[in-house]
Amino acid sequence: MRINDTKLLESFSQLDVELRQGVALAEMTSLGIGGTTDLLRIKKHESIPELLDLLDFNHVLHRFLGGGSNLLVGDGELSWVVLQLVRSEPDVALEGNFARVDAAADLGRTVTYCAKNNLGGMEGLIGVPGTVGGALRMNAGAYGMQIGSYVREVKLYRAADRRIEIIRGSQISFEYRHTSFAPDDMMLAVTLELPSKPFNEILQGIRICNEKRRSSQPLGQKSAGCIFKNPPGASAGRMIDELGLKGHSIGDAHVSDRHANFFVNTGHASAKDMLTLIADVGDRVKNAFGVMLEKEVVVWNA
Ligand code: EPU
């Protein structure tokens, strides 16, 4: 979608919102897939309510983009614009065991920064790509931990109330790769309470997780992490592997040879290729095991 209305363009600059026209989302997602649209880069949280009122009034559909690492975007010209927070510097502020982190902060850098200040707990998340806001929304987790356990406060734009609010961690339900945030809530900042640990001990935990990840996941390839959630008591990766589907492909969309729940883009896969592969693998698992796999990857295809 392209925004040409001069009045809207003027309002954006008054709100300190930068418009980038005709951005290829394939370049903003870890899968390297996605069509084209306008991107609105938000520099100040305070401008969000007015910006969204303006977009809604002008019937401009929009979606919030985090780090693009768990996302499959449709092909071609998209019918909505994308909003993204601009990373501020510094994006982490520490006070005792509390870390206040901007949603746009890089997750891995945040884990490392906290570690250097003897704050641990998040070692498992070290190799998870994306922003802190994205990790928060999805309740990202790995190696026995999940970010939700450390959340004490969240600053968000509550779309239903059309305003910025601060809510306590206890008001949010964090489940396996799912939270109680509404789909159109926009994460702005989070306060984490992290356990004190000596840096060397945290570093050791980080090294172990990195090693496990390197040995089992296709890290150098374009992917969105695991495509399906694990069904209760089972492993989606193991089931797909048992069906002999590693390497199975549609166009340039492949089931990874390394981890069967990672689907990789080996060249110029389209969203259509990837979605066809996801549906095909899902059907095969359903037929063989009687289990309907639920997608973990977020799909923006409509
Ligand atoms: N397995 C296979 N073949 C495969 C992949 C896995 O047999 O191709 C087996 C493994 O040998 C193991 C079991 O399946 O016995 C589980 O595999 P793994 O330890 O790799 O964990 P996972 O359940 O596949 C989950 C998360 C990952 C997270 C790892 C490590 C989900 C959907 N995936 O994977 O998270 O990194 O544990 O904690 O919960 C993600 O969310 O995007 C993600 C990558």
XYZ file of C-alpha atoms and ligand atoms in Angstrom:
346
model
C 0.000 0.000 0.000
C 1.290 3.440 -0.875
C 0.520 6.621 1.033
C 0.462 9.686 -1.212
C -1.918 12.034 0.582
C 0.125 15.196 1.201
C -1.795 16.108 4.370
C -0.993 12.693 5.839
C 2.656 13.028 4.871
C 2.812 16.410 6.657
C 1.191 14.931 9.761
C 3.765 12.139 9.818
C 6.653 14.574 9.918
C 4.927 16.596 12.663
C 4.657 13.373 14.675
C 8.312 12.584 14.015
C 7.331 9.507 12.029
C 9.562 8.638 9.076
C 7.897 7.262 5.945
C 9.892 4.826 3.790
C 8.069 4.135 0.565
C 7.897 0.814 -1.233
C 9.920 -1.257 1.206
C 10.491 -4.948 0.354
C 9.545 -6.889 3.477
C 11.645 -9.803 2.201
C 14.585 -7.672 3.345
C 13.105 -7.168 6.811
C 12.244 -10.764 7.675
C 14.591 -13.609 8.574
C 12.822 -15.893 6.077
C 13.649 -13.453 3.270
C 10.072 -13.639 2.027
C 7.496 -10.863 1.692
C 6.036 -8.315 -0.698
C 6.218 -4.541 -0.798
C 4.547 -1.763 1.156
C 5.197 1.559 2.907
C 6.991 1.518 6.247
C 6.329 4.023 9.022
C 9.205 4.330 11.483
C 8.099 5.632 14.874
C 10.668 7.607 16.845
C 8.562 8.572 19.897
C 6.131 6.280 21.729
C 3.992 9.304 22.593
C 3.102 9.879 18.937
C 1.510 6.425 18.541
C -2.101 7.150 19.648
C -2.354 10.149 17.319
C -0.680 8.288 14.474
C -3.088 5.369 14.772
C -6.122 7.684 14.987
C -4.871 9.310 11.800
C -4.355 6.013 9.982
C -7.767 4.685 11.020
C -9.502 7.936 10.044
C -7.900 7.669 6.597
C -8.685 3.941 6.274
C -5.007 2.991 6.121
C -4.676 -0.602 7.351
C -1.543 -1.312 9.359
C 0.472 -4.046 11.109
C 3.203 -3.838 13.745
C 6.566 -5.295 12.819
C 9.121 -6.322 15.427
C 12.336 -7.984 14.295
C 10.619 -10.018 11.546
C 12.146 -13.257 12.802
C 8.982 -15.303 13.370
C 7.016 -13.995 10.443
C 5.861 -15.177 7.023
C 4.669 -12.257 4.881
C 2.578 -12.637 1.709
C 3.849 -11.908 -1.800
C 3.303 -8.883 -4.060
C 1.918 -5.451 -3.207
C 0.542 -5.633 0.351
C -2.758 -4.013 1.327
C -1.492 -2.599 4.628
C 1.398 -0.457 5.794
C 3.886 -1.561 8.408
C 4.703 0.295 11.619
C 8.019 -0.206 13.352
C 9.608 1.371 16.406
C 13.007 2.975 15.853
C 15.607 1.630 18.260
C 16.680 4.225 20.817
C 20.091 4.408 22.469
C 20.494 3.323 25.230
C 17.643 0.831 25.065
C 18.282 -0.933 28.376
C 18.336 0.759 31.792
C 19.343 -1.240 34.865
C 18.379 -0.621 38.470
C 19.259 -3.363 40.937
C 17.727 -6.580 39.604
C 15.392 -4.721 37.249
C 16.081 -4.136 33.560
C 13.841 -1.704 31.733
C 14.114 -2.550 28.052
C 12.640 -0.871 24.971
C 10.563 -3.202 22.805
C 12.750 -2.356 19.793
C 15.918 -3.575 21.545
C 17.681 -6.591 20.057
C 17.012 -9.654 22.219
C 20.498 -11.198 22.005
C 22.244 -7.898 22.784
C 19.924 -7.367 25.747
C 20.718 -10.811 27.171
C 24.454 -10.084 26.777
C 24.226 -6.596 28.286
C 22.359 -7.923 31.333
C 24.872 -10.777 31.649
C 27.781 -8.319 31.703
C 26.017 -6.638 34.595
C 25.673 -9.946 36.454
C 21.981 -10.411 35.670
C 21.092 -13.876 34.373
C 18.061 -16.060 33.757
C 17.778 -15.465 30.035
C 20.724 -17.579 28.873
C 18.446 -19.835 26.794
C 17.319 -16.897 24.658
C 20.796 -15.936 23.510
C 20.510 -17.353 19.989
C 16.887 -16.367 19.407
C 16.810 -13.640 16.749
C 14.431 -10.687 16.949
C 13.451 -7.859 19.270
C 12.542 -7.893 22.945
C 9.014 -6.752 21.976
C 8.582 -9.732 19.647
C 9.913 -12.129 22.281
C 7.518 -10.651 24.818
C 4.455 -10.912 22.570
C 5.201 -14.561 21.685
C 6.565 -15.482 25.128
C 9.743 -16.692 23.442
C 11.499 -19.528 25.197
C 14.196 -22.148 24.831
C 16.115 -24.653 26.926
C 13.621 -24.711 29.752
C 13.035 -20.978 30.196
C 10.601 -18.417 28.820
C 10.792 -14.621 28.920
C 7.360 -14.315 30.573
C 8.751 -15.621 33.881
C 10.778 -12.425 34.303
C 8.220 -9.820 33.188
C 7.169 -7.416 35.941
C 5.693 -4.525 33.948
C 4.814 -3.808 30.323
C 4.289 -0.494 28.571
C 2.068 -0.979 25.541
C -0.268 0.767 23.152
C -3.642 -0.804 23.965
C -5.525 -0.675 20.692
C -8.904 -1.341 22.359
C -8.469 1.748 24.600
C -6.569 3.730 21.974
C -3.942 4.783 24.489
C -0.598 3.921 26.009
C -0.899 1.931 29.243
C 1.401 0.331 31.785
C 0.304 -3.046 33.104
C 1.756 -5.403 35.697
C 3.261 -8.725 34.686
C 0.724 -10.498 36.896
C -2.082 -9.126 34.668
C -0.671 -10.950 31.630
C -0.985 -14.653 31.038
C 2.148 -16.211 29.553
C 1.691 -19.642 28.035
C 3.743 -21.795 25.670
C 4.494 -19.409 22.742
C 1.319 -17.465 23.538
C 0.326 -14.429 25.614
C -2.937 -12.726 26.528
C -2.048 -9.532 24.610
C -4.588 -8.616 21.911
C -3.316 -9.021 18.328
C -3.382 -5.248 17.783
C -1.639 -4.319 21.051
C 1.785 -2.828 20.404
C 4.595 -3.654 22.824
C 6.606 -0.539 23.755
C 8.804 -1.425 26.738
C 9.158 -4.071 29.411
C 10.604 -4.252 32.910
C 12.245 -7.583 33.688
C 13.331 -8.765 37.117
C 16.406 -10.949 36.664
C 18.324 -13.076 39.171
C 21.834 -11.944 40.174
C 24.532 -14.309 38.904
C 28.250 -13.913 38.333
C 29.071 -13.092 34.697
C 31.251 -16.188 34.258
C 28.433 -18.467 35.340
C 25.989 -16.810 32.917
C 28.586 -17.022 30.146
C 28.953 -20.732 30.718
C 25.166 -21.184 30.404
C 25.173 -19.071 27.224
C 27.972 -21.195 25.716
C 26.108 -24.426 26.444
C 22.888 -23.125 24.833
C 24.815 -21.778 21.825
C 26.493 -25.135 21.338
C 23.189 -27.056 21.554
C 21.607 -24.675 19.058
C 24.545 -24.835 16.645
C 24.482 -28.628 16.658
C 20.730 -29.004 16.071
C 19.423 -25.954 14.169
C 20.156 -24.506 10.688
C 21.530 -21.211 12.011
C 23.156 -19.828 8.872
C 20.047 -20.263 6.709
C 16.999 -18.096 6.138
C 14.259 -19.398 8.452
C 11.639 -18.253 10.942
C 12.749 -20.674 13.646
C 10.313 -23.500 14.303
C 7.330 -23.450 11.955
C 4.960 -25.455 14.161
C 4.362 -25.456 17.905
C 5.074 -28.718 19.654
C 1.816 -30.509 20.423
C 1.390 -31.447 24.112
C 3.851 -34.196 25.013
C 5.278 -34.537 21.485
C 7.839 -32.956 19.180
C 6.758 -31.557 15.807
C 10.374 -31.819 14.545
C 10.659 -35.461 15.475
C 7.323 -36.360 13.814
C 8.238 -34.588 10.561
C 11.664 -36.250 10.648
C 10.135 -39.693 11.231
C 8.102 -39.218 8.048
C 11.358 -38.805 6.126
C 10.510 -35.241 5.148
C 13.888 -33.568 5.738
C 14.822 -31.946 2.422
C 11.216 -32.112 1.145
C 10.639 -28.941 -0.900
C 8.283 -26.765 -2.884
C 10.304 -24.407 -5.068
C 13.007 -22.882 -2.862
C 11.070 -23.630 0.353
C 12.698 -26.656 2.042
C 12.251 -28.660 5.207
C 15.691 -28.228 6.795
C 18.079 -31.201 6.648
C 19.276 -30.285 10.120
C 16.017 -29.773 12.059
C 12.741 -30.885 10.512
C 10.641 -28.171 12.223
C 12.725 -25.432 10.576
C 11.668 -24.607 7.024
C 14.323 -22.713 5.110
C 14.329 -20.426 2.085
C 17.282 -21.583 0.018
C 16.946 -18.936 -2.702
C 13.882 -17.079 -3.855
C 11.034 -18.942 -2.165
C 7.693 -17.160 -2.368
C 5.165 -17.024 0.455
C 3.007 -19.273 -1.699
C 5.794 -21.901 -1.853
C 6.322 -21.750 1.904
C 2.597 -21.887 2.712
C 2.114 -24.832 0.351
C 4.994 -26.655 2.047
C 3.559 -25.902 5.513
C 0.107 -27.178 4.484
C 1.571 -30.283 2.849
C 3.731 -31.213 5.861
C 0.817 -30.473 8.217
C -1.450 -32.812 6.197
C 1.125 -35.597 6.198
C 1.582 -35.355 9.971
C -2.212 -35.354 10.431
C -2.600 -38.453 8.259
C 0.270 -40.347 9.874
C -0.113 -39.375 13.540
C -3.665 -37.992 13.787
C -2.200 -34.752 15.175
C -3.148 -31.333 13.808
C -0.025 -29.163 14.120
C -0.561 -25.507 14.997
C 1.654 -22.945 13.274
C 4.098 -21.111 15.492
C 5.169 -18.756 12.713
C 2.933 -15.695 12.380
C 1.450 -15.419 8.872
C 0.536 -12.043 7.337
C -1.046 -13.163 4.142
C -4.409 -11.387 3.951
N 14.236 -34.194 16.676
C 14.358 -35.104 15.670
N 14.504 -34.656 14.385
C 14.535 -33.334 14.086
C 14.402 -32.389 15.120
C 14.245 -32.850 16.417
O 14.308 -36.310 15.916
O 14.673 -33.012 12.893
C 14.111 -34.666 18.056
C 15.355 -34.311 18.881
O 16.347 -35.261 18.736
C 14.777 -34.236 20.274
C 13.347 -33.765 20.060
O 13.041 -34.011 18.694
O 14.744 -35.499 20.851
C 13.188 -32.273 20.381
O 14.037 -31.518 19.530
P 14.780 -30.180 20.015
O 15.511 -30.425 21.288
O 15.500 -29.613 18.863
O 13.616 -29.236 20.445
P 12.290 -28.816 19.700
O 11.165 -29.244 20.566
O 12.269 -29.255 18.284
C 12.104 -26.531 20.922
C 11.637 -25.181 20.487
C 12.789 -24.398 19.890
C 13.903 -24.293 20.920
C 14.346 -25.709 21.304
C 15.384 -25.709 22.392
C 9.331 -25.305 19.783
C 8.380 -25.431 18.644
N 10.621 -25.325 19.487
O 12.438 -27.240 19.727
O 12.314 -23.092 19.649
O 15.006 -23.588 20.389
O 13.210 -26.440 21.809
O 14.795 -25.376 23.624
O 8.899 -25.164 20.931
C 11.238 -21.703 18.049
O 10.375 -21.530 18.906
O 11.201 -21.130 16.938
C 12.330 -22.589 18.355
C 13.272 -22.875 17.481
